[in-house]
Amino acid sequence: MVAYVKGKLAETGQDHIVLDIGNMGINIRVSDGFLTELPPVGTDMKVHTYTYVKEDAFLLYGFATREELELFQMMITVNGIGPKGALAILSIMSATDLRFAIFSSDVKAISRANGIGKKTAERLILDLRDKIDIEQTLQDGLEEIAAPVKGANELGQNRKDAIDALVALGYGMTEAAKAVKQVDVSGDPTADEILKASLKYLL
């Protein structure tokens, strides 16, 4: 019903924001990840929204990107996952991480979300695995992994080199990218160091 809302960020709460759209404040429920990326109060912003209507409530759920909104809409079609559960999942992982978790059947990662148990996570993976573009997921994941960290372009290349090495060793692209993402890169490691650290998550 409401595709998006534009306005000034007026307030923030533990699980919501309020957008001032001119003589009216719109309360929008958002994920923890969304809250951590908010601009200063008073800033103009656009929020993609999903309208949830039931007998005793009319709620808006907000997302920074259309991709997150689409994932949310897919998740709430899964038996046992409502808007609250879907938002909880997006509170602990990015859209790219969630897609990787689905493709790699990472039940443990998804079930870390508040209110999401192992069986529900397994059902989500089963229901959504064929609905997500794996090629786009891999591309987005590689771009995110190779993105410069504190301006270190070499680090991004080292990460990609480590992924290529893992694939050459016989690992799948998805599991290789996922392993590399878990490596601590605070010390600007070389490609070989990233490779060795990644193998610890795979063996």
C-alpha positions as YAML, in Angstrom:
chain: A
units: angstrom
residues:
- id: 1
  name: MET
  ca: [0.00, 0.00, 0.00]
- id: 2
  name: VAL
  ca: [2.78, 2.44, 0.95]
- id: 3
  name: ALA
  ca: [5.83, 1.77, -1.27]
- id: 4
  name: TYR
  ca: [8.14, 4.27, 0.42]
- id: 5
  name: VAL
  ca: [8.15, 7.32, 2.66]
- id: 6
  name: LYS
  ca: [10.29, 10.46, 2.26]
- id: 7
  name: GLY
  ca: [10.79, 12.91, 5.08]
- id: 8
  name: LYS
  ca: [13.09, 14.23, 7.79]
- id: 9
  name: LEU
  ca: [14.34, 11.85, 10.45]
- id: 10
  name: ALA
  ca: [12.62, 13.19, 13.57]
- id: 11
  name: GLU
  ca: [13.16, 10.48, 16.19]
- id: 12
  name: THR
  ca: [14.79, 7.10, 16.73]
- id: 13
  name: GLY
  ca: [13.85, 4.32, 19.12]
- id: 14
  name: GLN
  ca: [14.99, 0.81, 20.00]
- id: 15
  name: ASP
  ca: [13.06, -0.72, 17.10]
- id: 16
  name: HIS
  ca: [11.67, 2.17, 15.10]
- id: 17
  name: ILE
  ca: [12.17, 5.60, 13.61]
- id: 18
  name: VAL
  ca: [9.79, 8.51, 13.12]
- id: 19
  name: LEU
  ca: [9.83, 10.42, 9.84]
- id: 20
  name: ASP
  ca: [8.42, 13.95, 9.73]
- id: 21
  name: ILE
  ca: [6.52, 14.32, 6.44]
- id: 22
  name: GLY
  ca: [5.09, 17.75, 7.20]
- id: 23
  name: ASN
  ca: [2.73, 18.17, 10.15]
- id: 24
  name: MET
  ca: [2.71, 14.40, 10.56]
- id: 25
  name: GLY
  ca: [5.13, 11.90, 12.08]
- id: 26
  name: ILE
  ca: [5.21, 8.41, 10.57]
- id: 27
  name: ASN
  ca: [6.30, 5.58, 12.88]
- id: 28
  name: ILE
  ca: [8.26, 2.93, 10.98]
- id: 29
  name: ARG
  ca: [9.59, -0.29, 12.47]
- id: 30
  name: VAL
  ca: [13.14, -1.11, 11.36]
- id: 31
  name: SER
  ca: [15.93, -3.63, 11.95]
- id: 32
  name: ASP
  ca: [18.93, -3.14, 14.25]
- id: 33
  name: GLY
  ca: [21.16, -2.93, 11.18]
- id: 34
  name: PHE
  ca: [19.05, -0.11, 9.78]
- id: 35
  name: LEU
  ca: [19.32, 1.81, 13.05]
- id: 36
  name: THR
  ca: [23.12, 1.60, 13.08]
- id: 37
  name: GLU
  ca: [23.34, 3.19, 9.62]
- id: 38
  name: LEU
  ca: [21.00, 6.14, 10.26]
- id: 39
  name: PRO
  ca: [22.03, 9.69, 9.36]
- id: 40
  name: PRO
  ca: [21.74, 12.48, 11.98]
- id: 41
  name: VAL
  ca: [18.29, 13.51, 13.19]
- id: 42
  name: GLY
  ca: [16.91, 16.22, 10.89]
- id: 43
  name: THR
  ca: [18.33, 14.63, 7.74]
- id: 44
  name: ASP
  ca: [16.06, 14.03, 4.74]
- id: 45
  name: MET
  ca: [15.80, 10.36, 3.88]
- id: 46
  name: LYS
  ca: [13.81, 7.81, 1.91]
- id: 47
  name: VAL
  ca: [12.64, 4.56, 3.46]
- id: 48
  name: HIS
  ca: [11.23, 1.62, 1.47]
- id: 49
  name: THR
  ca: [8.23, 0.27, 3.35]
- id: 50
  name: TYR
  ca: [5.98, -2.74, 3.75]
- id: 51
  name: THR
  ca: [2.46, -2.17, 5.05]
- id: 52
  name: TYR
  ca: [1.22, -4.78, 7.52]
- id: 53
  name: VAL
  ca: [-2.47, -4.72, 8.35]
- id: 54
  name: LYS
  ca: [-4.30, -6.90, 10.83]
- id: 55
  name: GLU
  ca: [-7.41, -6.55, 12.96]
- id: 56
  name: ASP
  ca: [-5.81, -4.57, 15.75]
- id: 57
  name: ALA
  ca: [-2.84, -2.92, 14.02]
- id: 58
  name: PHE
  ca: [-1.67, -0.95, 10.99]
- id: 59
  name: LEU
  ca: [2.14, -1.08, 10.89]
- id: 60
  name: LEU
  ca: [4.86, 0.10, 8.54]
- id: 61
  name: TYR
  ca: [8.15, -1.80, 8.31]
- id: 62
  name: GLY
  ca: [11.07, 0.11, 6.80]
- id: 63
  name: PHE
  ca: [14.17, -0.84, 4.82]
- id: 64
  name: ALA
  ca: [17.21, 1.01, 3.50]
- id: 65
  name: THR
  ca: [17.11, -0.74, 0.13]
- id: 66
  name: ARG
  ca: [14.55, -2.33, -2.13]
- id: 67
  name: GLU
  ca: [16.57, -5.56, -1.97]
- id: 68
  name: GLU
  ca: [16.02, -5.81, 1.80]
- id: 69
  name: LEU
  ca: [12.31, -5.12, 1.32]
- id: 70
  name: GLU
  ca: [12.02, -7.89, -1.29]
- id: 71
  name: LEU
  ca: [13.82, -10.37, 0.98]
- id: 72
  name: PHE
  ca: [11.50, -9.39, 3.84]
- id: 73
  name: GLN
  ca: [8.47, -9.99, 1.63]
- id: 74
  name: MET
  ca: [9.80, -13.42, 0.63]
- id: 75
  name: MET
  ca: [10.55, -14.39, 4.22]
- id: 76
  name: ILE
  ca: [7.05, -13.64, 5.49]
- id: 77
  name: THR
  ca: [5.64, -16.12, 2.97]
- id: 78
  name: VAL
  ca: [7.44, -18.90, 4.86]
- id: 79
  name: ASN
  ca: [5.26, -20.75, 7.33]
- id: 80
  name: GLY
  ca: [6.22, -19.75, 10.88]
- id: 81
  name: ILE
  ca: [7.88, -16.44, 9.96]
- id: 82
  name: GLY
  ca: [5.94, -13.22, 10.41]
- id: 83
  name: PRO
  ca: [7.09, -9.60, 10.02]
- id: 84
  name: LYS
  ca: [8.71, -9.62, 13.47]
- id: 85
  name: GLY
  ca: [10.74, -12.74, 12.71]
- id: 86
  name: ALA
  ca: [11.79, -11.53, 9.27]
- id: 87
  name: LEU
  ca: [12.95, -8.23, 10.74]
- id: 88
  name: ALA
  ca: [14.88, -10.12, 13.43]
- id: 89
  name: ILE
  ca: [16.78, -12.01, 10.73]
- id: 90
  name: LEU
  ca: [17.66, -8.78, 8.92]
- id: 91
  name: SER
  ca: [18.84, -7.40, 12.26]
- id: 92
  name: ILE
  ca: [21.68, -9.92, 12.49]
- id: 93
  name: MET
  ca: [22.79, -10.12, 8.85]
- id: 94
  name: SER
  ca: [22.90, -8.04, 5.69]
- id: 95
  name: ALA
  ca: [20.86, -8.92, 2.62]
- id: 96
  name: THR
  ca: [23.97, -10.39, 0.98]
- id: 97
  name: ASP
  ca: [24.85, -12.44, 4.07]
- id: 98
  name: LEU
  ca: [21.30, -13.79, 4.23]
- id: 99
  name: ARG
  ca: [21.36, -14.88, 0.61]
- id: 100
  name: PHE
  ca: [24.73, -16.60, 1.18]
- id: 101
  name: ALA
  ca: [23.30, -18.32, 4.26]
- id: 102
  name: ILE
  ca: [20.35, -19.60, 2.26]
- id: 103
  name: PHE
  ca: [22.51, -20.96, -0.57]
- id: 104
  name: SER
  ca: [25.00, -22.58, 1.80]
- id: 105
  name: SER
  ca: [22.20, -23.99, 3.99]
- id: 106
  name: ASP
  ca: [23.67, -22.22, 7.01]
- id: 107
  name: VAL
  ca: [20.93, -23.02, 9.48]
- id: 108
  name: LYS
  ca: [23.06, -22.00, 12.44]
- id: 109
  name: ALA
  ca: [23.57, -18.44, 11.15]
- id: 110
  name: ILE
  ca: [19.88, -17.85, 10.45]
- id: 111
  name: SER
  ca: [18.69, -19.43, 13.71]
- id: 112
  name: ARG
  ca: [20.75, -16.90, 15.68]
- id: 113
  name: ALA
  ca: [17.96, -14.42, 15.03]
- id: 114
  name: ASN
  ca: [15.68, -13.78, 17.98]
- id: 115
  name: GLY
  ca: [12.62, -16.06, 17.80]
- id: 116
  name: ILE
  ca: [13.91, -18.16, 14.89]
- id: 117
  name: GLY
  ca: [14.55, -21.79, 15.75]
- id: 118
  name: LYS
  ca: [16.41, -24.48, 13.82]
- id: 119
  name: LYS
  ca: [13.29, -25.95, 12.17]
- id: 120
  name: THR
  ca: [12.07, -22.53, 11.07]
- id: 121
  name: ALA
  ca: [15.50, -21.69, 9.63]
- id: 122
  name: GLU
  ca: [15.55, -24.99, 7.75]
- id: 123
  name: ARG
  ca: [12.08, -24.27, 6.34]
- id: 124
  name: LEU
  ca: [13.15, -20.80, 5.24]
- id: 125
  name: ILE
  ca: [16.16, -22.21, 3.39]
- id: 126
  name: LEU
  ca: [14.06, -24.90, 1.72]
- id: 127
  name: ASP
  ca: [11.34, -22.46, 0.63]
- id: 128
  name: LEU
  ca: [13.56, -19.62, -0.59]
- id: 129
  name: ARG
  ca: [16.63, -21.30, -2.07]
- id: 130
  name: ASP
  ca: [15.11, -21.52, -5.56]
- id: 131
  name: LYS
  ca: [13.70, -17.98, -5.44]
- id: 132
  name: ILE
  ca: [16.99, -16.10, -5.16]
- id: 133
  name: ASP
  ca: [19.36, -15.37, -8.06]
- id: 134
  name: ILE
  ca: [22.56, -17.22, -7.21]
- id: 135
  name: GLU
  ca: [24.63, -15.41, -9.85]
- id: 136
  name: GLN
  ca: [23.64, -12.01, -8.47]
- id: 137
  name: THR
  ca: [24.31, -13.23, -4.95]
- id: 138
  name: LEU
  ca: [27.83, -14.33, -5.87]
- id: 139
  name: GLN
  ca: [28.53, -11.08, -7.70]
- id: 140
  name: ASP
  ca: [27.28, -8.93, -4.81]
- id: 141
  name: GLY
  ca: [29.21, -11.03, -2.33]
- id: 142
  name: LEU
  ca: [32.46, -10.77, -4.25]
- id: 143
  name: GLU
  ca: [32.06, -7.01, -4.67]
- id: 144
  name: GLU
  ca: [31.43, -6.65, -0.94]
- id: 145
  name: ILE
  ca: [34.42, -8.82, -0.05]
- id: 146
  name: ALA
  ca: [36.72, -6.98, -2.43]
- id: 147
  name: ALA
  ca: [35.54, -3.53, -1.36]
- id: 148
  name: PRO
  ca: [38.38, -1.34, -0.03]
- id: 149
  name: VAL
  ca: [38.78, -1.35, 3.74]
- id: 150
  name: LYS
  ca: [40.09, 1.98, 5.04]
- id: 151
  name: GLY
  ca: [41.26, 2.75, 1.53]
- id: 152
  name: ALA
  ca: [43.29, -0.46, 1.22]
- id: 153
  name: ASN
  ca: [42.68, -1.49, -2.41]
- id: 154
  name: GLU
  ca: [45.37, -4.17, -2.07]
- id: 155
  name: LEU
  ca: [43.35, -5.86, 0.67]
- id: 156
  name: GLY
  ca: [40.37, -6.26, -1.63]
- id: 157
  name: GLN
  ca: [42.59, -7.89, -4.24]
- id: 158
  name: ASN
  ca: [44.10, -10.19, -1.62]
- id: 159
  name: ARG
  ca: [40.63, -11.33, -0.63]
- id: 160
  name: LYS
  ca: [39.73, -12.09, -4.25]
- id: 161
  name: ASP
  ca: [43.02, -13.96, -4.73]
- id: 162
  name: ALA
  ca: [42.28, -16.05, -1.65]
- id: 163
  name: ILE
  ca: [38.83, -16.92, -3.01]
- id: 164
  name: ASP
  ca: [40.34, -17.93, -6.37]
- id: 165
  name: ALA
  ca: [42.84, -20.14, -4.56]
- id: 166
  name: LEU
  ca: [40.10, -21.85, -2.54]
- id: 167
  name: VAL
  ca: [38.08, -22.49, -5.69]
- id: 168
  name: ALA
  ca: [41.20, -23.97, -7.32]
- id: 169
  name: LEU
  ca: [41.49, -26.29, -4.31]
- id: 170
  name: GLY
  ca: [38.01, -27.60, -5.06]
- id: 171
  name: TYR
  ca: [35.78, -25.53, -2.81]
- id: 172
  name: GLY
  ca: [32.60, -23.97, -4.17]
- id: 173
  name: MET
  ca: [32.49, -20.24, -4.85]
- id: 174
  name: THR
  ca: [29.80, -19.69, -2.21]
- id: 175
  name: GLU
  ca: [31.61, -21.50, 0.61]
- id: 176
  name: ALA
  ca: [34.94, -19.94, -0.40]
- id: 177
  name: ALA
  ca: [33.53, -16.41, -0.33]
- id: 178
  name: LYS
  ca: [31.79, -17.08, 2.96]
- id: 179
  name: ALA
  ca: [35.01, -18.36, 4.57]
- id: 180
  name: VAL
  ca: [37.03, -15.36, 3.39]
- id: 181
  name: LYS
  ca: [34.43, -12.99, 4.80]
- id: 182
  name: GLN
  ca: [34.99, -14.44, 8.26]
- id: 183
  name: VAL
  ca: [38.72, -13.70, 8.29]
- id: 184
  name: ASP
  ca: [39.92, -10.82, 10.47]
- id: 185
  name: VAL
  ca: [41.60, -8.35, 8.10]
- id: 186
  name: SER
  ca: [42.49, -5.68, 10.66]
- id: 187
  name: GLY
  ca: [46.22, -6.38, 10.21]
- id: 188
  name: ASP
  ca: [46.19, -6.07, 6.40]
- id: 189
  name: PRO
  ca: [46.98, -9.76, 5.77]
- id: 190
  name: THR
  ca: [48.46, -11.05, 2.52]
- id: 191
  name: ALA
  ca: [46.52, -13.31, 0.18]
- id: 192
  name: ASP
  ca: [48.38, -16.35, 1.56]
- id: 193
  name: GLU
  ca: [47.53, -15.37, 5.15]
- id: 194
  name: ILE
  ca: [43.87, -14.89, 4.25]
- id: 195
  name: LEU
  ca: [43.89, -18.26, 2.48]
- id: 196
  name: LYS
  ca: [45.37, -20.06, 5.50]
- id: 197
  name: ALA
  ca: [42.92, -18.40, 7.88]
- id: 198
  name: SER
  ca: [39.98, -19.22, 5.58]
- id: 199
  name: LEU
  ca: [40.91, -22.88, 5.53]
- id: 200
  name: LYS
  ca: [40.38, -23.04, 9.30]
- id: 201
  name: TYR
  ca: [36.70, -22.32, 8.71]
- id: 202
  name: LEU
  ca: [36.47, -24.96, 5.99]
- id: 203
  name: LEU
  ca: [38.36, -27.90, 7.47]
...
